[in-house]
């Protein structure tokens, strides 16, 4: 086991980075405004909040638009090929902007950069990039930026050090809800997935550090926390015995934070202890994102998922029995190498059986360096696209049916913003994780509002305000 204390980056190392922030602040030609373009998952969104926090400490203001900023960072994703292509397309486009504004500095960071040989390739192909760094190097951004601004060459840092950074400055996007990373990396090596290669080995944060962060957020008025990790329910590996995810939930629940959510969980690590915690923690919301990936046992084996359909359904049934009405969502991959029509039918039948509240559906995308990318029988794109369309149609039909259980029930909605469809409506998330729209105005943003669900429109729940608040 690696020494977790050695992985923790705080104290002196963080102090050093703070000194670099000061130095950048005093550079006469430093950028004055920044913009972070974020691709991918919540982990990336949270990393971008750290970048914004550090850049503000360096005296920069956030520009609303990338064309108006003099420092633009692309925080990339590489889970699927299209995420990668979109990021590179946008980097290329920014070059035109740089021609008009020679002061513009450009950085590329995140998972895409972390792939073997990728940083070198990017810098060769895109010579106008000033800075490239990987996910584990994020805390060193002040020093790297200082060097990029004072030395006459691009700065690259992509070594994977598997660190656990603490005490980085952070500029959170929302006042009412906040992300807290509880673990980094992933050890599961699902055969299709690039995450363990680009985010490194699994490592958990100290429970006390998490609790301190949560407490400070609670004091600052945050109503909802979202615990983040690639595999939150294996939290605790490498920590002292008994530091489990369920225990962490109990400790946070005892603090009385209004709403606690988390993502993502792996079905193989969904313990009875966690299901019990879901049932007994008052503030842990009744929702669970449980990626299934496929409904076929042979494909699950090829994917290296370490569970079969029966085990998945057993865990789900237990969750539903413990937390009646719990919101269940999932991720599904179609057209994994070798997937036959019959095997795909098993995924369809699982979707029918479970009735998910929503499902993120993906066409399998080969990722270099993964085991599945080398497998025979890659599925032709036209078959993959036909399969995903059938899956989406089936999921939509069942989703509507699943949502009907909320009709005429009470929900509490944490309002996120004005509705995109109407100026007199707002929308947010109910306790079960579903989007709810209700009449309201900007004043409701950040408030928890009790509603009665009266309708389902365009796959969204519609609520009428209740006055017993
Ligand atoms: N750690 C999480 C999330 C990983 S990435 C988990 O295990 O669930 C989010 C989702 O992207 C995965 O659940 C999977 O459905 C999808 N995904 C990952 N790699 C993929 C690939 N190569 N092709 C298509 N979808 C992929
Ligand atoms: Fe990827 Fe599997 Fe880890 Fe999720 S659990 S990040 S899919 S390797």
Short mmCIF file of C-alpha atoms and ligand atoms in Angstrom, two decimals:
data_model
loop_
_atom_site.label_atom_id
_atom_site.label_comp_id
_atom_site.label_asym_id
_atom_site.label_seq_id
_atom_site.Cartn_x
_atom_site.Cartn_y
_atom_site.Cartn_z
CA UNK A 1 0.00 0.00 0.00
CA UNK A 2 1.32 3.47 -0.80
CA UNK A 3 1.89 5.91 2.04
CA UNK A 4 -1.08 8.23 1.98
CA UNK A 5 0.58 10.81 4.20
CA UNK A 6 3.31 11.15 1.57
CA UNK A 7 0.63 11.76 -1.04
CA UNK A 8 -1.01 14.60 0.85
CA UNK A 9 -0.02 17.99 -0.48
CA UNK A 10 -0.62 20.73 2.06
CA UNK A 11 1.33 22.95 4.45
CA UNK A 12 4.76 23.87 3.07
CA UNK A 13 4.10 22.77 -0.51
CA UNK A 14 0.90 24.78 -0.64
CA UNK A 15 2.68 27.75 0.95
CA UNK A 16 5.24 27.62 -1.86
CA UNK A 17 2.44 27.79 -4.41
CA UNK A 18 0.93 30.75 -2.55
CA UNK A 19 4.26 32.56 -2.94
CA UNK A 20 4.08 31.94 -6.69
CA UNK A 21 0.56 33.39 -6.70
CA UNK A 22 1.98 36.54 -5.15
CA UNK A 23 4.78 36.66 -7.71
CA UNK A 24 2.40 36.31 -10.63
CA UNK A 25 0.20 39.04 -9.14
CA UNK A 26 3.17 41.42 -9.26
CA UNK A 27 4.28 40.67 -12.83
CA UNK A 28 3.68 43.80 -14.92
CA UNK A 29 2.61 41.88 -18.05
CA UNK A 30 0.49 39.22 -16.44
CA UNK A 31 -2.99 38.44 -17.79
CA UNK A 32 -5.76 40.50 -16.15
CA UNK A 33 -8.72 38.29 -17.03
CA UNK A 34 -9.26 34.55 -17.37
CA UNK A 35 -11.82 32.10 -18.65
CA UNK A 36 -11.92 28.34 -17.97
CA UNK A 37 -13.64 26.13 -20.56
CA UNK A 38 -14.67 22.87 -18.89
CA UNK A 39 -15.43 19.52 -20.54
CA UNK A 40 -16.50 16.26 -18.93
CA UNK A 41 -17.60 15.24 -15.47
CA UNK A 42 -18.22 16.94 -12.11
CA UNK A 43 -14.63 16.20 -11.08
CA UNK A 44 -13.48 18.42 -13.91
CA UNK A 45 -16.06 21.08 -13.04
CA UNK A 46 -14.70 21.09 -9.49
CA UNK A 47 -11.08 21.24 -10.71
CA UNK A 48 -12.08 24.33 -12.70
CA UNK A 49 -13.38 25.89 -9.47
CA UNK A 50 -9.92 25.40 -7.97
CA UNK A 51 -8.30 27.00 -11.00
CA UNK A 52 -10.62 29.99 -10.75
CA UNK A 53 -9.80 30.25 -7.03
CA UNK A 54 -6.05 30.31 -7.69
CA UNK A 55 -6.33 32.77 -10.59
CA UNK A 56 -8.36 35.18 -8.47
CA UNK A 57 -5.63 35.02 -5.84
CA UNK A 58 -3.25 36.00 -8.63
CA UNK A 59 -5.28 39.17 -9.17
CA UNK A 60 -7.23 38.08 -12.25
CA UNK A 61 -10.91 38.63 -12.89
CA UNK A 62 -13.15 36.09 -14.55
CA UNK A 63 -14.23 37.08 -18.09
CA UNK A 64 -17.73 36.05 -19.11
CA UNK A 65 -16.52 34.88 -22.47
CA UNK A 66 -13.36 33.22 -23.76
CA UNK A 67 -12.96 35.85 -26.48
CA UNK A 68 -12.66 38.57 -23.84
CA UNK A 69 -10.11 36.86 -21.62
CA UNK A 70 -6.35 37.15 -21.80
CA UNK A 71 -5.80 33.76 -20.24
CA UNK A 72 -7.92 30.83 -21.44
CA UNK A 73 -7.70 27.35 -19.94
CA UNK A 74 -9.21 24.28 -21.57
CA UNK A 75 -9.94 21.71 -18.89
CA UNK A 76 -10.35 18.62 -21.03
CA UNK A 77 -11.92 15.17 -20.88
CA UNK A 78 -10.93 12.03 -22.78
CA UNK A 79 -13.47 9.47 -21.64
CA UNK A 80 -14.85 9.32 -25.17
CA UNK A 81 -13.40 10.36 -28.49
CA UNK A 82 -15.94 13.13 -29.17
CA UNK A 83 -15.00 14.96 -25.94
CA UNK A 84 -11.41 14.98 -27.12
CA UNK A 85 -12.23 16.19 -30.62
CA UNK A 86 -14.43 19.02 -29.34
CA UNK A 87 -11.68 20.27 -27.05
CA UNK A 88 -9.04 20.25 -29.76
CA UNK A 89 -11.42 21.96 -32.23
CA UNK A 90 -11.95 24.78 -29.77
CA UNK A 91 -8.27 25.16 -28.99
CA UNK A 92 -7.64 25.54 -32.69
CA UNK A 93 -10.35 28.15 -33.03
CA UNK A 94 -8.83 30.21 -30.23
CA UNK A 95 -5.72 30.55 -32.29
CA UNK A 96 -7.57 32.98 -34.54
CA UNK A 97 -8.44 35.03 -31.47
CA UNK A 98 -4.80 34.98 -30.40
CA UNK A 99 -3.77 36.42 -33.75
CA UNK A 100 -5.88 39.49 -32.92
CA UNK A 101 -4.81 39.56 -29.28
CA UNK A 102 -1.12 38.55 -29.04
CA UNK A 103 -1.23 38.94 -25.26
CA UNK A 104 -3.57 35.97 -25.02
CA UNK A 105 -2.14 32.99 -23.10
CA UNK A 106 -3.58 29.52 -23.60
CA UNK A 107 -3.40 26.48 -21.31
CA UNK A 108 -4.66 22.93 -21.85
CA UNK A 109 -5.09 20.67 -18.83
CA UNK A 110 -7.09 17.75 -17.46
CA UNK A 111 -7.50 14.14 -18.50
CA UNK A 112 -6.79 14.47 -22.22
CA UNK A 113 -3.34 15.92 -21.58
CA UNK A 114 -2.54 13.07 -19.21
CA UNK A 115 -2.62 10.37 -21.90
CA UNK A 116 0.85 9.00 -22.80
CA UNK A 117 2.56 11.17 -25.41
CA UNK A 118 -0.44 13.48 -25.70
CA UNK A 119 1.09 16.60 -24.15
CA UNK A 120 4.06 16.42 -26.52
CA UNK A 121 1.75 15.85 -29.47
CA UNK A 122 -0.44 18.80 -28.52
CA UNK A 123 2.52 21.12 -28.12
CA UNK A 124 3.98 20.05 -31.44
CA UNK A 125 0.72 20.48 -33.30
CA UNK A 126 -0.41 23.58 -31.45
CA UNK A 127 2.70 25.64 -30.95
CA UNK A 128 0.73 28.59 -29.64
CA UNK A 129 -0.14 26.78 -26.38
CA UNK A 130 1.75 28.21 -23.39
CA UNK A 131 0.96 25.70 -20.67
CA UNK A 132 -0.10 22.05 -20.47
CA UNK A 133 -0.63 20.12 -17.23
CA UNK A 134 -2.30 16.96 -15.98
CA UNK A 135 -4.94 16.39 -13.31
CA UNK A 136 -2.45 15.59 -10.53
CA UNK A 137 -0.40 18.72 -11.28
CA UNK A 138 -3.25 21.15 -10.84
CA UNK A 139 -2.11 22.39 -7.42
CA UNK A 140 1.17 23.50 -9.05
CA UNK A 141 -0.57 25.80 -11.53
CA UNK A 142 0.72 29.04 -9.89
CA UNK A 143 4.35 27.98 -10.31
CA UNK A 144 3.78 26.71 -13.86
CA UNK A 145 2.00 29.91 -14.86
CA UNK A 146 4.78 31.99 -13.36
CA UNK A 147 7.31 30.11 -15.47
CA UNK A 148 5.19 30.34 -18.61
CA UNK A 149 4.98 34.10 -18.16
CA UNK A 150 8.64 34.67 -17.39
CA UNK A 151 10.42 32.05 -19.53
CA UNK A 152 10.29 32.03 -23.27
CA UNK A 153 8.93 28.52 -23.84
CA UNK A 154 5.89 26.36 -23.20
CA UNK A 155 5.66 24.74 -19.76
CA UNK A 156 4.51 21.12 -19.54
CA UNK A 157 3.86 19.00 -16.44
CA UNK A 158 2.03 15.76 -16.84
CA UNK A 159 3.75 13.36 -14.44
CA UNK A 160 1.22 11.36 -12.49
CA UNK A 161 2.10 11.74 -8.82
CA UNK A 162 -1.14 10.48 -7.29
CA UNK A 163 -1.31 13.34 -4.83
CA UNK A 164 -4.11 14.33 -2.45
CA UNK A 165 -4.09 18.13 -2.45
CA UNK A 166 -5.52 20.05 0.52
CA UNK A 167 -6.18 23.74 1.12
CA UNK A 168 -6.20 24.98 -2.48
CA UNK A 169 -7.97 28.30 -3.00
CA UNK A 170 -11.37 27.70 -4.57
CA UNK A 171 -13.95 29.88 -6.30
CA UNK A 172 -17.24 27.98 -6.18
CA UNK A 173 -19.79 28.33 -8.94
CA UNK A 174 -22.78 28.18 -6.63
CA UNK A 175 -23.40 29.63 -3.16
CA UNK A 176 -26.11 27.16 -2.17
CA UNK A 177 -24.56 23.87 -3.30
CA UNK A 178 -20.95 22.70 -3.32
CA UNK A 179 -18.78 19.84 -4.50
CA UNK A 180 -16.45 18.07 -2.09
CA UNK A 181 -13.94 15.60 -3.52
CA UNK A 182 -13.63 12.63 -1.17
CA UNK A 183 -11.39 10.38 -3.27
CA UNK A 184 -9.20 10.64 -6.33
CA UNK A 185 -8.37 8.19 -9.14
CA UNK A 186 -9.69 4.70 -9.77
CA UNK A 187 -8.31 1.17 -9.39
CA UNK A 188 -11.06 -0.69 -11.21
CA UNK A 189 -9.66 -0.83 -14.73
CA UNK A 190 -12.93 -1.48 -16.50
CA UNK A 191 -11.62 -2.71 -19.84
CA UNK A 192 -13.09 0.18 -21.89
CA UNK A 193 -12.11 3.02 -19.55
CA UNK A 194 -9.19 5.42 -19.66
CA UNK A 195 -9.85 7.03 -16.25
CA UNK A 196 -7.43 4.89 -14.17
CA UNK A 197 -4.66 5.77 -16.62
CA UNK A 198 -5.28 9.51 -16.59
CA UNK A 199 -6.41 10.09 -13.00
CA UNK A 200 -4.08 7.61 -11.35
CA UNK A 201 -4.44 5.17 -8.47
CA UNK A 202 -7.31 5.36 -6.07
CA UNK A 203 -6.63 7.46 -2.97
CA UNK A 204 -9.01 8.77 -0.32
CA UNK A 205 -8.89 12.05 1.53
CA UNK A 206 -8.66 12.04 5.29
CA UNK A 207 -12.11 11.88 6.82
CA UNK A 208 -11.35 14.78 9.16
CA UNK A 209 -10.28 16.99 6.25
CA UNK A 210 -13.58 16.24 4.49
CA UNK A 211 -15.58 16.95 7.64
CA UNK A 212 -13.76 20.25 8.17
CA UNK A 213 -14.49 21.30 4.61
CA UNK A 214 -18.15 20.35 4.97
CA UNK A 215 -18.44 22.24 8.24
CA UNK A 216 -16.96 25.40 6.74
CA UNK A 217 -19.38 25.15 3.83
CA UNK A 218 -22.31 24.63 6.15
CA UNK A 219 -21.30 27.71 8.17
CA UNK A 220 -21.09 29.66 4.93
CA UNK A 221 -24.73 28.86 4.15
CA UNK A 222 -24.36 25.92 1.73
CA UNK A 223 -27.51 23.80 1.72
CA UNK A 224 -26.38 20.88 -0.37
CA UNK A 225 -23.09 19.08 -0.73
CA UNK A 226 -22.20 16.66 -3.50
CA UNK A 227 -19.47 14.18 -2.58
CA UNK A 228 -17.31 13.41 -5.60
CA UNK A 229 -15.15 10.50 -6.67
CA UNK A 230 -14.88 7.98 -9.50
CA UNK A 231 -15.92 5.28 -7.09
CA UNK A 232 -17.15 6.93 -3.89
CA UNK A 233 -18.38 3.75 -2.28
CA UNK A 234 -14.89 2.28 -2.10
CA UNK A 235 -13.87 5.35 -0.08
CA UNK A 236 -11.45 4.54 2.72
CA UNK A 237 -8.85 2.38 0.97
CA UNK A 238 -5.51 3.16 2.61
CA UNK A 239 -7.10 4.99 5.55
CA UNK A 240 -7.43 3.60 9.08
CA UNK A 241 -9.76 0.66 9.51
CA UNK A 242 -13.43 1.49 9.69
CA UNK A 243 -13.16 4.61 7.53
CA UNK A 244 -15.88 3.53 5.11
CA UNK A 245 -18.13 5.58 2.87
CA UNK A 246 -21.15 4.64 5.00
CA UNK A 247 -19.35 5.94 8.09
CA UNK A 248 -18.53 9.18 6.30
CA UNK A 249 -22.20 9.61 5.37
CA UNK A 250 -23.23 9.09 9.01
CA UNK A 251 -20.70 11.67 10.22
CA UNK A 252 -21.89 14.24 7.65
CA UNK A 253 -25.50 13.45 8.44
CA UNK A 254 -24.85 14.09 12.14
CA UNK A 255 -23.59 17.58 11.25
CA UNK A 256 -27.06 18.41 9.98
CA UNK A 257 -26.17 19.63 6.48
CA UNK A 258 -29.54 19.91 4.77
CA UNK A 259 -28.88 17.81 1.68
CA UNK A 260 -26.11 15.30 0.97
CA UNK A 261 -25.64 13.69 -2.46
CA UNK A 262 -22.79 11.74 -4.03
CA UNK A 263 -21.49 10.32 -7.26
CA UNK A 264 -20.38 7.84 -8.66
CA UNK A 265 -20.90 4.43 -7.05
CA UNK A 266 -19.81 1.05 -8.36
CA UNK A 267 -22.31 -1.82 -8.02
CA UNK A 268 -19.61 -4.24 -6.84
CA UNK A 269 -18.88 -2.02 -3.81
CA UNK A 270 -22.48 -1.37 -2.81
CA UNK A 271 -22.38 -2.86 0.68
CA UNK A 272 -25.23 -3.64 3.07
CA UNK A 273 -23.66 -1.08 5.41
CA UNK A 274 -24.11 1.62 2.73
CA UNK A 275 -27.70 0.58 2.00
CA UNK A 276 -28.41 0.76 5.74
CA UNK A 277 -26.87 4.27 5.82
CA UNK A 278 -29.08 5.32 2.91
CA UNK A 279 -32.08 4.26 4.96
CA UNK A 280 -31.08 5.85 8.25
CA UNK A 281 -29.30 9.13 7.35
CA UNK A 282 -31.98 11.84 7.27
CA UNK A 283 -30.00 14.28 5.17
CA UNK A 284 -28.69 11.85 2.58
CA UNK A 285 -31.04 12.34 -0.35
CA UNK A 286 -33.08 9.40 -1.67
CA UNK A 287 -31.23 9.09 -4.97
CA UNK A 288 -28.57 6.75 -6.31
CA UNK A 289 -26.53 6.83 -9.53
CA UNK A 290 -25.63 3.20 -10.17
CA UNK A 291 -24.00 2.67 -13.58
CA UNK A 292 -24.86 -0.75 -14.97
CA UNK A 293 -23.07 -0.44 -18.37
CA UNK A 294 -24.70 -3.63 -19.78
CA UNK A 295 -27.47 -6.08 -18.94
CA UNK A 296 -25.56 -9.09 -20.26
CA UNK A 297 -23.32 -11.20 -18.02
CA UNK A 298 -20.73 -12.07 -20.67
CA UNK A 299 -20.34 -8.42 -21.69
CA UNK A 300 -20.08 -7.38 -18.04
CA UNK A 301 -17.30 -9.94 -17.67
CA UNK A 302 -15.50 -8.63 -20.74
CA UNK A 303 -15.89 -5.13 -19.33
CA UNK A 304 -14.18 -6.30 -16.11
CA UNK A 305 -17.03 -4.97 -13.98
CA UNK A 306 -16.91 -7.68 -11.28
CA UNK A 307 -20.68 -8.16 -10.95
CA UNK A 308 -23.39 -9.84 -12.95
CA UNK A 309 -26.94 -8.87 -13.75
CA UNK A 310 -28.35 -10.81 -10.79
CA UNK A 311 -26.01 -9.12 -8.32
CA UNK A 312 -26.85 -5.68 -9.74
CA UNK A 313 -30.59 -6.33 -9.45
CA UNK A 314 -30.20 -7.73 -5.96
CA UNK A 315 -28.44 -4.55 -4.78
CA UNK A 316 -31.01 -2.36 -6.48
CA UNK A 317 -33.95 -4.24 -4.98
CA UNK A 318 -32.42 -3.95 -1.55
CA UNK A 319 -31.93 -0.21 -2.04
CA UNK A 320 -35.52 0.19 -3.18
CA UNK A 321 -36.83 -1.84 -0.25
CA UNK A 322 -34.79 0.28 2.20
CA UNK A 323 -35.54 3.68 0.63
CA UNK A 324 -38.98 3.46 -1.00
CA UNK A 325 -39.33 5.68 -4.09
CA UNK A 326 -35.56 6.24 -4.32
CA UNK A 327 -34.46 7.94 -7.57
CA UNK A 328 -32.29 5.57 -9.62
CA UNK A 329 -30.12 6.65 -12.55
CA UNK A 330 -27.49 4.83 -14.56
CA UNK A 331 -24.85 4.84 -17.32
CA UNK A 332 -25.05 2.38 -20.22
CA UNK A 333 -22.59 1.60 -23.00
CA UNK A 334 -23.84 0.06 -26.25
CA UNK A 335 -21.77 -1.72 -28.91
CA UNK A 336 -18.94 -2.87 -26.67
CA UNK A 337 -16.59 -5.02 -28.83
CA UNK A 338 -18.24 -8.30 -29.74
CA UNK A 339 -21.70 -7.33 -28.41
CA UNK A 340 -24.24 -9.46 -30.28
CA UNK A 341 -27.85 -8.49 -30.94
CA UNK A 342 -28.96 -10.98 -28.24
CA UNK A 343 -26.54 -9.50 -25.72
CA UNK A 344 -27.81 -6.02 -26.53
CA UNK A 345 -31.36 -7.31 -26.02
CA UNK A 346 -30.34 -8.13 -22.43
CA UNK A 347 -29.52 -4.46 -21.90
CA UNK A 348 -32.93 -3.50 -23.29
CA UNK A 349 -34.70 -5.99 -21.04
CA UNK A 350 -32.79 -4.68 -18.00
CA UNK A 351 -33.87 -1.13 -18.79
CA UNK A 352 -37.45 -2.34 -19.01
CA UNK A 353 -37.16 -4.22 -15.77
CA UNK A 354 -35.50 -1.48 -13.70
CA UNK A 355 -37.37 1.61 -14.99
CA UNK A 356 -34.63 4.18 -14.41
CA UNK A 357 -35.45 7.81 -13.69
CA UNK A 358 -32.82 8.66 -16.24
CA UNK A 359 -29.95 7.00 -18.05
CA UNK A 360 -26.80 8.36 -19.67
CA UNK A 361 -26.35 6.27 -22.78
CA UNK A 362 -23.08 6.07 -24.69
CA UNK A 363 -21.81 4.40 -27.82
CA UNK A 364 -18.63 2.53 -26.95
CA UNK A 365 -15.59 4.60 -27.92
CA UNK A 366 -12.20 2.82 -28.20
CA UNK A 367 -9.60 4.46 -25.95
CA UNK A 368 -5.98 3.89 -26.69
CA UNK A 369 -4.12 1.89 -24.04
CA UNK A 370 -7.25 0.14 -22.73
CA UNK A 371 -7.84 -3.60 -23.04
CA UNK A 372 -11.10 -3.28 -24.98
CA UNK A 373 -9.48 -1.16 -27.70
CA UNK A 374 -7.38 -4.20 -28.65
CA UNK A 375 -10.32 -6.62 -28.73
CA UNK A 376 -11.51 -8.18 -31.99
CA UNK A 377 -15.00 -7.59 -33.31
CA UNK A 378 -15.32 -3.84 -32.90
CA UNK A 379 -18.94 -3.05 -33.81
CA UNK A 380 -19.57 -1.03 -37.02
CA UNK A 381 -20.77 2.55 -36.36
CA UNK A 382 -24.10 2.05 -38.16
CA UNK A 383 -24.98 -0.93 -35.90
CA UNK A 384 -23.91 1.06 -32.82
CA UNK A 385 -25.99 4.04 -33.81
CA UNK A 386 -29.07 1.93 -34.52
CA UNK A 387 -28.69 0.25 -31.11
CA UNK A 388 -28.35 3.47 -29.16
CA UNK A 389 -31.43 4.91 -30.83
CA UNK A 390 -33.46 1.87 -29.80
CA UNK A 391 -32.11 2.11 -26.27
CA UNK A 392 -32.92 5.82 -25.97
CA UNK A 393 -36.48 5.30 -27.26
CA UNK A 394 -37.09 2.49 -24.78
CA UNK A 395 -35.59 4.45 -21.88
CA UNK A 396 -37.74 7.48 -22.67
CA UNK A 397 -40.91 5.41 -22.65
CA UNK A 398 -40.04 3.83 -19.31
CA UNK A 399 -38.74 7.05 -17.82
CA UNK A 400 -42.13 8.66 -18.27
CA UNK A 401 -43.75 5.69 -16.54
CA UNK A 402 -41.19 5.79 -13.70
CA UNK A 403 -41.80 9.51 -13.17
CA UNK A 404 -45.52 8.97 -12.72
CA UNK A 405 -44.89 7.72 -9.17
CA UNK A 406 -44.20 11.33 -8.20
CA UNK A 407 -47.59 12.66 -9.36
CA UNK A 408 -49.53 14.15 -6.44
CA UNK A 409 -46.62 13.74 -4.06
CA UNK A 410 -44.66 16.40 -2.20
CA UNK A 411 -41.11 17.30 -3.25
CA UNK A 412 -38.65 19.83 -1.91
CA UNK A 413 -36.88 21.65 -4.70
CA UNK A 414 -33.51 23.37 -4.39
CA UNK A 415 -33.95 26.05 -7.05
CA UNK A 416 -30.97 26.35 -9.39
CA UNK A 417 -32.07 29.10 -11.74
CA UNK A 418 -34.66 30.52 -14.09
CA UNK A 419 -36.28 28.00 -16.38
CA UNK A 420 -35.01 28.00 -19.96
CA UNK A 421 -38.53 27.70 -21.28
CA UNK A 422 -40.33 30.50 -19.42
CA UNK A 423 -39.49 33.81 -17.75
CA UNK A 424 -41.93 33.24 -14.92
CA UNK A 425 -40.69 29.79 -13.99
CA UNK A 426 -37.69 28.42 -12.11
CA UNK A 427 -36.22 24.96 -12.00
CA UNK A 428 -34.14 22.88 -9.67
CA UNK A 429 -33.69 19.41 -8.25
CA UNK A 430 -36.07 17.56 -5.99
CA UNK A 431 -34.82 15.29 -3.21
CA UNK A 432 -35.00 12.29 -5.55
CA UNK A 433 -32.64 13.93 -8.04
CA UNK A 434 -35.21 14.75 -10.71
CA UNK A 435 -35.59 18.20 -12.27
CA UNK A 436 -38.69 20.08 -11.18
CA UNK A 437 -40.08 23.27 -12.72
CA UNK A 438 -42.33 25.64 -10.78
CA UNK A 439 -43.57 29.21 -11.05
CA UNK A 440 -41.13 31.64 -9.55
CA UNK A 441 -38.52 34.34 -10.01
CA UNK A 442 -34.83 35.03 -9.49
CA UNK A 443 -35.46 35.51 -5.77
CA UNK A 444 -36.12 31.79 -5.39
CA UNK A 445 -32.66 30.78 -6.59
CA UNK A 446 -30.78 28.98 -3.81
CA UNK A 447 -33.96 28.38 -1.77
CA UNK A 448 -35.53 25.02 -0.94
CA UNK A 449 -39.20 25.24 -1.90
CA UNK A 450 -41.83 22.60 -1.08
CA UNK A 451 -44.11 21.73 -4.00
CA UNK A 452 -46.84 19.32 -4.96
CA UNK A 453 -46.06 17.52 -8.23
CA UNK A 454 -49.02 18.05 -10.54
CA UNK A 455 -47.82 17.18 -14.05
CA UNK A 456 -45.07 15.71 -16.21
CA UNK A 457 -44.09 17.79 -19.23
CA UNK A 458 -41.20 17.06 -21.60
CA UNK A 459 -39.73 14.59 -19.14
CA UNK A 460 -39.71 17.20 -16.37
CA UNK A 461 -41.82 17.24 -13.23
CA UNK A 462 -44.03 20.30 -12.78
CA UNK A 463 -44.70 21.45 -9.22
CA UNK A 464 -47.15 23.81 -7.53
CA UNK A 465 -45.78 25.71 -4.55
CA UNK A 466 -47.07 24.59 -1.14
CA UNK A 467 -47.49 27.21 1.53
CA UNK A 468 -46.47 25.18 4.58
CA UNK A 469 -42.80 26.21 4.24
N1 LIG B 1 -16.40 6.18 -12.36
C1 LIG B 1 -17.65 6.33 -12.93
C2 LIG B 1 -17.69 7.20 -14.17
C3 LIG B 1 -16.73 6.95 -15.25
S1 LIG B 1 -16.90 7.77 -16.77
C4 LIG B 1 -18.25 4.96 -13.11
O1 LIG B 1 -17.59 3.97 -13.06
O2 LIG B 1 -19.43 4.89 -13.30
C5 LIG B 1 -18.64 7.95 -16.96
C6 LIG B 1 -19.26 6.98 -17.89
O3 LIG B 1 -18.71 7.09 -19.18
C7 LIG B 1 -19.10 5.51 -17.54
O4 LIG B 1 -19.98 5.09 -16.55
C8 LIG B 1 -19.35 4.84 -18.85
O5 LIG B 1 -20.71 4.55 -19.04
C9 LIG B 1 -18.91 5.88 -19.87
N2 LIG B 1 -17.66 5.49 -20.53
C10 LIG B 1 -16.44 5.34 -19.98
N3 LIG B 1 -15.54 4.94 -20.91
C11 LIG B 1 -16.21 4.85 -22.08
C12 LIG B 1 -15.85 4.47 -23.41
N4 LIG B 1 -14.62 4.11 -23.72
N5 LIG B 1 -16.82 4.50 -24.36
C13 LIG B 1 -18.08 4.85 -24.07
N6 LIG B 1 -18.48 5.21 -22.84
C14 LIG B 1 -17.57 5.20 -21.85
FE1 LIG B 2 -13.67 3.93 -15.39
FE2 LIG B 2 -14.60 1.70 -14.31
FE3 LIG B 2 -13.10 3.37 -12.85
FE4 LIG B 2 -15.58 4.08 -13.56
S1 LIG B 2 -15.03 2.35 -12.23
S2 LIG B 2 -13.75 5.34 -13.67
S3 LIG B 2 -15.77 3.17 -15.57
S4 LIG B 2 -12.43 2.21 -14.62
#
